[in-house]
Tab-separated table of C-alpha atoms in Angstrom:
chain	number	residue	atom	x	y	z
Y	72	VAL	CA	39.412	31.147	190.288
Y	73	ALA	CA	43.188	31.266	190.602
Y	74	GLU	CA	44.803	31.783	194.022
Y	75	ARG	CA	41.699	31.073	196.124
Y	76	MET	CA	39.819	27.900	195.146
Y	77	LYS	CA	40.436	24.505	196.702
Y	78	ILE	CA	41.831	22.040	194.215
Y	79	LEU	CA	39.582	19.058	195.117
Y	80	PRO	CA	36.212	20.771	194.503
Y	81	PHE	CA	37.722	22.369	191.397
Y	82	MET	CA	38.629	18.930	190.034
Y	83	ILE	CA	35.209	17.511	190.938
Y	84	PHE	CA	33.533	20.402	189.121
Y	85	ALA	CA	35.809	19.946	186.103
Y	86	ILE	CA	35.008	16.223	185.852
Y	87	ILE	CA	31.238	16.773	186.075
Y	88	TYR	CA	31.160	19.802	183.782
Y	89	VAL	CA	33.462	18.363	181.135
Y	90	GLY	CA	32.060	14.852	181.458
Y	91	PHE	CA	28.362	15.682	181.296
Y	92	VAL	CA	27.535	19.337	180.574
Y	93	TYR	CA	29.909	19.832	177.642
Y	94	PRO	CA	28.763	16.704	175.742
Y	95	ILE	CA	25.082	17.591	176.194
Y	96	ALA	CA	25.665	21.184	175.089
Y	97	GLY	CA	27.834	20.082	172.191
Y	98	SER	CA	25.219	17.634	170.937
Y	99	TRP	CA	22.744	20.465	170.349
Y	100	LYS	CA	24.794	21.458	167.302
Y	101	TRP	CA	27.542	18.957	166.583
Y	102	GLY	CA	25.347	15.953	167.389
Y	103	GLY	CA	22.468	16.984	165.134
Y	104	GLY	CA	20.432	18.394	168.028
Y	105	PHE	CA	17.703	21.020	168.057
Y	106	LEU	CA	20.017	23.935	167.159
Y	107	ASP	CA	21.115	22.036	164.075
Y	108	GLN	CA	17.460	21.423	163.193
Y	109	LEU	CA	16.430	25.085	163.141
Y	110	THR	CA	15.023	26.385	159.834
Y	111	THR	CA	18.305	28.280	159.512
Y	112	PRO	CA	20.704	26.040	161.458
Y	113	PHE	CA	22.812	27.551	164.210
Y	114	TYR	CA	26.457	27.611	163.071
Y	115	ASP	CA	29.582	27.217	165.178
Y	116	PHE	CA	32.513	25.922	163.163
Y	117	ALA	CA	35.006	25.146	165.926
Y	118	GLY	CA	33.421	26.306	169.146
Y	119	SER	CA	33.199	30.026	169.939
Y	120	THR	CA	30.077	29.048	171.863
Y	121	LEU	CA	30.239	25.265	172.179
Y	122	VAL	CA	33.748	25.361	173.620
Y	123	HIS	CA	34.538	28.854	174.858
Y	124	SER	CA	31.239	30.338	176.002
Y	125	VAL	CA	30.237	27.121	177.752
Y	126	GLY	CA	33.313	27.565	179.918
Y	127	GLY	CA	32.832	31.332	180.168
Y	128	TRP	CA	29.339	31.043	181.646
Y	129	ALA	CA	30.662	28.661	184.281
Y	130	ALA	CA	33.459	31.115	185.061
Y	131	VAL	CA	30.897	33.829	185.839
Y	132	ILE	CA	29.122	31.579	188.339
Y	133	ALA	CA	32.374	30.385	189.902
Y	134	VAL	CA	33.705	33.914	190.379
Y	135	CYS	CA	30.403	35.106	191.895
Y	136	LEU	CA	30.153	32.219	194.367
Y	137	LEU	CA	33.846	32.271	195.248
Y	138	GLY	CA	34.354	35.976	195.853
Y	139	PRO	CA	37.417	38.128	195.108
Y	140	ARG	CA	40.963	37.513	196.302
Y	141	ILE	CA	42.051	39.165	199.529
Y	142	GLY	CA	43.158	42.714	198.748
Y	143	LYS	CA	41.694	42.816	195.244
Y	144	PHE	CA	39.199	45.545	196.072
Y	145	LYS	CA	39.943	48.390	198.487
Y	146	ASN	CA	37.362	51.120	199.122
Y	147	GLY	CA	35.448	49.761	196.161
Y	148	LYS	CA	38.331	50.186	193.749
Y	149	PRO	CA	40.166	47.291	192.057
Y	150	GLN	CA	43.818	46.851	192.959
Y	151	ALA	CA	46.360	45.367	190.581
Y	152	ILE	CA	47.736	42.004	191.728
Y	153	PRO	CA	50.551	41.318	189.223
Y	154	GLY	CA	51.037	37.907	187.671
Y	155	HIS	CA	54.147	36.046	188.726
Y	156	ASN	CA	55.859	35.950	185.326
Y	157	ILE	CA	54.791	38.078	182.360
Y	158	PRO	CA	57.413	36.637	179.936
Y	159	LEU	CA	56.131	33.138	180.701
Y	160	ALA	CA	52.551	34.294	180.138
Y	161	THR	CA	53.613	35.777	176.798
Y	162	ALA	CA	55.193	32.491	175.774
Y	163	GLY	CA	51.988	30.716	176.758
Y	164	VAL	CA	49.863	32.952	174.546
Y	165	LEU	CA	52.198	32.417	171.585
Y	166	ILE	CA	51.935	28.658	172.123
Y	167	LEU	CA	48.143	28.985	172.187
Y	168	TRP	CA	48.238	31.004	168.971
Y	169	LEU	CA	50.224	28.219	167.327
Y	170	GLY	CA	47.941	25.560	168.798
Y	171	TRP	CA	44.870	27.341	167.440
Y	172	PHE	CA	45.971	26.425	163.927
Y	173	GLY	CA	45.312	22.840	164.928
Y	174	PHE	CA	42.157	23.798	166.804
Y	175	ASN	CA	40.568	25.611	163.849
Y	176	GLY	CA	42.482	24.119	160.931
Y	177	GLY	CA	41.896	20.612	162.240
Y	178	SER	CA	38.172	21.295	162.383
Y	179	VAL	CA	38.090	21.178	158.584
Y	180	LEU	CA	37.293	17.493	158.853
Y	181	SER	CA	37.462	16.972	155.090
Y	182	ALA	CA	41.081	18.247	155.145
Y	183	ASP	CA	40.292	20.134	151.931
Y	184	PRO	CA	43.505	22.074	151.157
Y	185	GLY	CA	41.782	25.281	150.048
Y	186	LEU	CA	39.374	25.409	152.983
Y	187	THR	CA	42.077	24.495	155.471
Y	188	SER	CA	44.326	27.245	154.117
Y	189	LEU	CA	41.535	29.829	154.360
Y	190	THR	CA	40.833	28.758	157.946
Y	191	LEU	CA	44.486	29.117	158.917
Y	192	VAL	CA	44.685	32.581	157.332
Y	193	THR	CA	41.504	33.896	158.988
Y	194	THR	CA	42.604	32.473	162.339
Y	195	CYS	CA	45.994	34.196	162.195
Y	196	LEU	CA	44.658	37.543	160.971
Y	197	ALA	CA	41.967	37.699	163.658
Y	198	ALA	CA	44.536	36.973	166.366
Y	199	ALA	CA	46.901	39.644	165.076
Y	200	ALA	CA	44.119	42.222	164.739
Y	201	GLY	CA	42.810	41.429	168.230
Y	202	GLY	CA	46.212	41.929	169.819
Y	203	VAL	CA	47.049	45.141	167.978
Y	204	VAL	CA	43.657	46.777	168.562
Y	205	ALA	CA	43.502	45.770	172.246
Y	206	ALA	CA	46.978	47.225	172.778
Y	207	PHE	CA	46.024	50.418	170.916
Y	208	VAL	CA	42.737	50.937	172.791
Y	209	SER	CA	44.198	50.124	176.220
Y	210	THR	CA	47.104	52.514	175.590
Y	211	ILE	CA	44.682	55.320	174.786
Y	212	LYS	CA	42.501	54.528	177.802
Y	213	TYR	CA	45.182	53.861	180.426
Y	214	LYS	CA	48.114	55.862	178.977
Y	215	ASN	CA	50.438	52.868	179.065
Y	216	LEU	CA	51.089	49.855	176.861
Y	217	ASP	CA	49.689	47.000	178.956
Y	218	LEU	CA	51.181	43.756	177.684
Y	219	THR	CA	48.449	41.678	179.339
Y	220	MET	CA	45.817	43.538	177.290
Y	221	PHE	CA	47.794	42.780	174.143
Y	222	LEU	CA	47.981	39.104	175.089
Y	223	ASN	CA	44.286	38.820	175.931
Y	224	GLY	CA	43.501	40.721	172.731
Y	225	ILE	CA	45.242	37.975	170.771
Y	226	LEU	CA	43.214	35.330	172.589
Y	227	GLY	CA	40.016	37.326	172.124
Y	228	GLY	CA	40.631	37.514	168.391
Y	229	LEU	CA	41.220	33.774	168.281
Y	230	VAL	CA	38.040	33.018	170.210
Y	231	GLY	CA	36.069	35.465	168.068
Y	232	ILE	CA	37.051	33.909	164.737
Y	233	THR	CA	36.533	30.331	165.869
Y	234	ALA	CA	32.779	30.183	165.132
Y	235	GLY	CA	33.146	31.174	161.481
Y	236	ALA	CA	36.789	30.696	160.559
Y	237	ASP	CA	35.844	28.690	157.466
Y	238	GLN	CA	33.220	31.204	156.303
Y	239	MET	CA	35.117	34.486	156.476
Y	240	SER	CA	37.282	36.423	154.054
Y	241	PRO	CA	40.613	37.775	155.309
Y	242	THR	CA	39.033	41.238	155.614
Y	243	ASP	CA	36.142	39.821	157.653
Y	244	ALA	CA	38.633	38.093	159.934
Y	245	ILE	CA	40.513	41.348	160.576
Y	246	LEU	CA	37.251	43.143	161.412
Y	247	ILE	CA	36.104	40.367	163.752
Y	248	GLY	CA	39.474	40.305	165.496
Y	249	SER	CA	39.522	44.089	165.792
Y	250	VAL	CA	36.115	44.200	167.457
Y	251	ALA	CA	37.244	41.418	169.807
Y	252	GLY	CA	40.274	43.522	170.736
Y	253	VAL	CA	38.037	46.438	171.708
Y	254	LEU	CA	35.698	44.141	173.625
Y	255	ILE	CA	38.590	42.766	175.675
Y	256	VAL	CA	39.494	46.202	177.040
Y	257	VAL	CA	35.852	47.151	177.662
Y	258	ALA	CA	34.962	43.807	179.268
Y	259	VAL	CA	37.973	43.696	181.603
Y	260	ASN	CA	37.097	47.193	182.816
Y	261	LEU	CA	33.418	46.265	183.227
Y	262	ILE	CA	34.229	43.106	185.183
Y	263	ASP	CA	36.337	45.165	187.598
Y	264	LYS	CA	33.509	47.672	188.009
Y	265	LEU	CA	31.133	44.806	188.849
Y	266	LYS	CA	33.648	43.773	191.550
Y	267	LEU	CA	34.200	40.376	189.999
Y	268	ASP	CA	37.741	39.060	190.378
Y	269	ASP	CA	38.907	37.306	187.205
Y	270	PRO	CA	42.741	37.145	187.448
Y	271	VAL	CA	43.359	35.927	183.889
Y	272	GLY	CA	40.539	37.691	182.025
Y	273	ALA	CA	38.810	34.401	181.216
Y	274	ILE	CA	35.319	35.904	181.197
Y	275	ALA	CA	36.343	38.677	178.815
Y	276	VAL	CA	38.213	36.306	176.492
Y	277	HIS	CA	36.073	33.182	176.427
Y	278	LEU	CA	32.579	34.462	177.191
Y	279	VAL	CA	32.395	37.979	175.767
Y	280	CYS	CA	34.476	37.249	172.663
Y	281	GLY	CA	32.812	33.852	172.318
Y	282	ILE	CA	29.412	35.513	172.135
Y	283	TRP	CA	30.755	38.097	169.698
Y	284	GLY	CA	32.305	35.476	167.436
Y	285	THR	CA	29.077	33.475	167.392
Y	286	LEU	CA	26.945	36.487	166.463
Y	287	ALA	CA	29.551	37.594	163.895
Y	288	VAL	CA	28.659	34.543	161.791
Y	289	GLY	CA	25.333	36.234	161.050
Y	290	ILE	CA	27.011	39.555	160.227
Y	291	PHE	CA	30.062	38.611	158.146
Y	292	GLY	CA	31.059	35.923	155.693
Y	293	ASN	CA	29.147	33.477	153.548
Y	294	LEU	CA	26.275	32.981	156.015
Y	295	ALA	CA	25.568	36.652	156.792
Y	296	GLY	CA	21.883	37.539	157.025
Y	297	LEU	CA	19.064	38.284	159.457
Y	298	ASP	CA	17.844	34.675	159.656
Y	299	GLN	CA	21.328	33.432	160.450
Y	300	PHE	CA	21.864	36.169	163.025
Y	301	LEU	CA	18.617	35.238	164.790
Y	302	SER	CA	19.661	31.575	164.833
Y	303	GLN	CA	22.989	32.557	166.335
Y	304	LEU	CA	21.152	34.611	168.957
Y	305	ILE	CA	18.931	31.649	169.831
Y	306	GLY	CA	22.029	29.518	170.250
Y	307	VAL	CA	23.765	32.037	172.522
Y	308	ALA	CA	20.648	32.360	174.712
Y	309	SER	CA	20.150	28.589	174.920
Y	310	TYR	CA	23.703	27.960	176.064
Y	311	ALA	CA	23.529	30.848	178.543
Y	312	VAL	CA	20.485	29.417	180.328
Y	313	PHE	CA	21.758	25.834	180.349
Y	314	CYS	CA	25.330	26.598	181.401
Y	315	LEU	CA	24.440	29.148	184.073
Y	316	ALA	CA	21.941	26.727	185.609
Y	317	THR	CA	24.124	23.623	185.553
Y	318	SER	CA	27.296	25.347	186.726
Y	319	PHE	CA	25.398	27.028	189.568
Y	320	ILE	CA	23.937	23.707	190.733
Y	321	ILE	CA	27.341	22.016	190.698
Y	322	ILE	CA	29.390	24.802	192.308
Y	323	PHE	CA	26.732	25.805	194.852
Y	324	THR	CA	26.385	22.171	195.948
Y	325	LEU	CA	30.164	21.899	196.342
Y	326	LYS	CA	30.218	25.170	198.301
Y	327	LYS	CA	27.573	23.976	200.751
Y	328	THR	CA	28.994	20.473	201.206
Y	329	MET	CA	32.782	20.576	201.136
Y	330	GLY	CA	33.527	24.282	200.669
Y	331	ILE	CA	35.232	25.763	197.637
Y	332	ARG	CA	37.494	28.442	199.098
Y	333	VAL	CA	40.758	28.016	200.964
Y	334	SER	CA	41.278	29.683	204.344
Y	335	GLU	CA	42.635	33.211	204.656
Y	336	ARG	CA	45.954	31.860	205.925
Y	337	GLU	CA	46.262	29.417	203.019
Y	338	GLU	CA	45.473	32.153	200.522
Y	339	LEU	CA	48.023	34.550	201.972
Y	340	GLU	CA	50.790	31.972	202.393
Y	341	GLY	CA	50.193	30.353	199.011
Y	342	LEU	CA	48.228	27.406	197.685
Y	343	ASP	CA	51.414	25.740	196.485
Y	344	ALA	CA	52.534	25.068	200.062
Y	345	HIS	CA	49.113	24.249	201.503
Y	346	GLU	CA	47.456	22.382	198.625
Y	347	HIS	CA	50.512	20.641	197.188
Y	348	GLY	CA	52.982	20.493	200.070
Y	349	MET	CA	55.747	22.228	198.125
Y	350	ASP	CA	56.864	25.683	197.064
Y	351	ALA	CA	56.564	26.817	193.467
Y	352	TYR	CA	59.683	28.912	194.075
Y	353	PRO	CA	61.823	27.230	196.768
Y	354	ASP	CA	64.253	29.448	198.679
Y	355	PHE	CA	67.449	27.479	198.161
Y	356	ARG	CA	69.293	29.827	200.484
Y	357	LEU	CA	67.804	27.903	203.390
Y	358	ASN	CA	70.203	25.068	202.579
Y	359	GLU	CA	73.284	27.249	202.678
Y	360	HIS	CA	75.691	26.941	205.603
């Protein structure tokens, strides 16, 4: 929703969604809820679905109700609107990669050294595989090495391994990350074709790769099997229905009551000046004599 959503309704949505929807959804598995009571329990180690897809489904609704940025689509074709600082974005992804060791490794609540080590290895390998494969596939498809695809490939690999990081072998982790890397390129292209404007690729990373990582638990690793795969599928479907419904109710209500999109002038001149009363990049030359 970057560059076009009002900050107040965004914060109201965030408080309601994080304060109520996430805990309810999380309790279905991590609180011993119905998904944990299935004959073959649904499995999500650190949140490919419970964390990432829950946010991804909301992103779909938000993007649909908000509409694309001005100038994003011309004559039905998507136009590139470059990010303000690619090196800074790269640094951010590397920080996320490092932080994921705490995200996944810290989810080994027993702190068992062997299991923690395995989780750290699978997490790192999936991230690396996701980045390399996304870069390779996007280079073949678009004839140029798109750094943003590489970066989102890393994140896609991380999201993909999160559901089963403690259950996979290193080889499994590389395969899961590789598939996530391909999915990133395909999903970003598909989202553009659907005329949905997702500036940071959040839907591709968190939703598509979150679903993949969740289903991968039933395909790879110690829990692989048809029964497990069906349980994973039930979980994905349950979260899809719940999250799409709740996020639509919240965002649609905000849209009809206080509005969720800034004016055309505010969007063109920048939300930093209009929403925050300051410039992200002040022109210091104005003070020169």
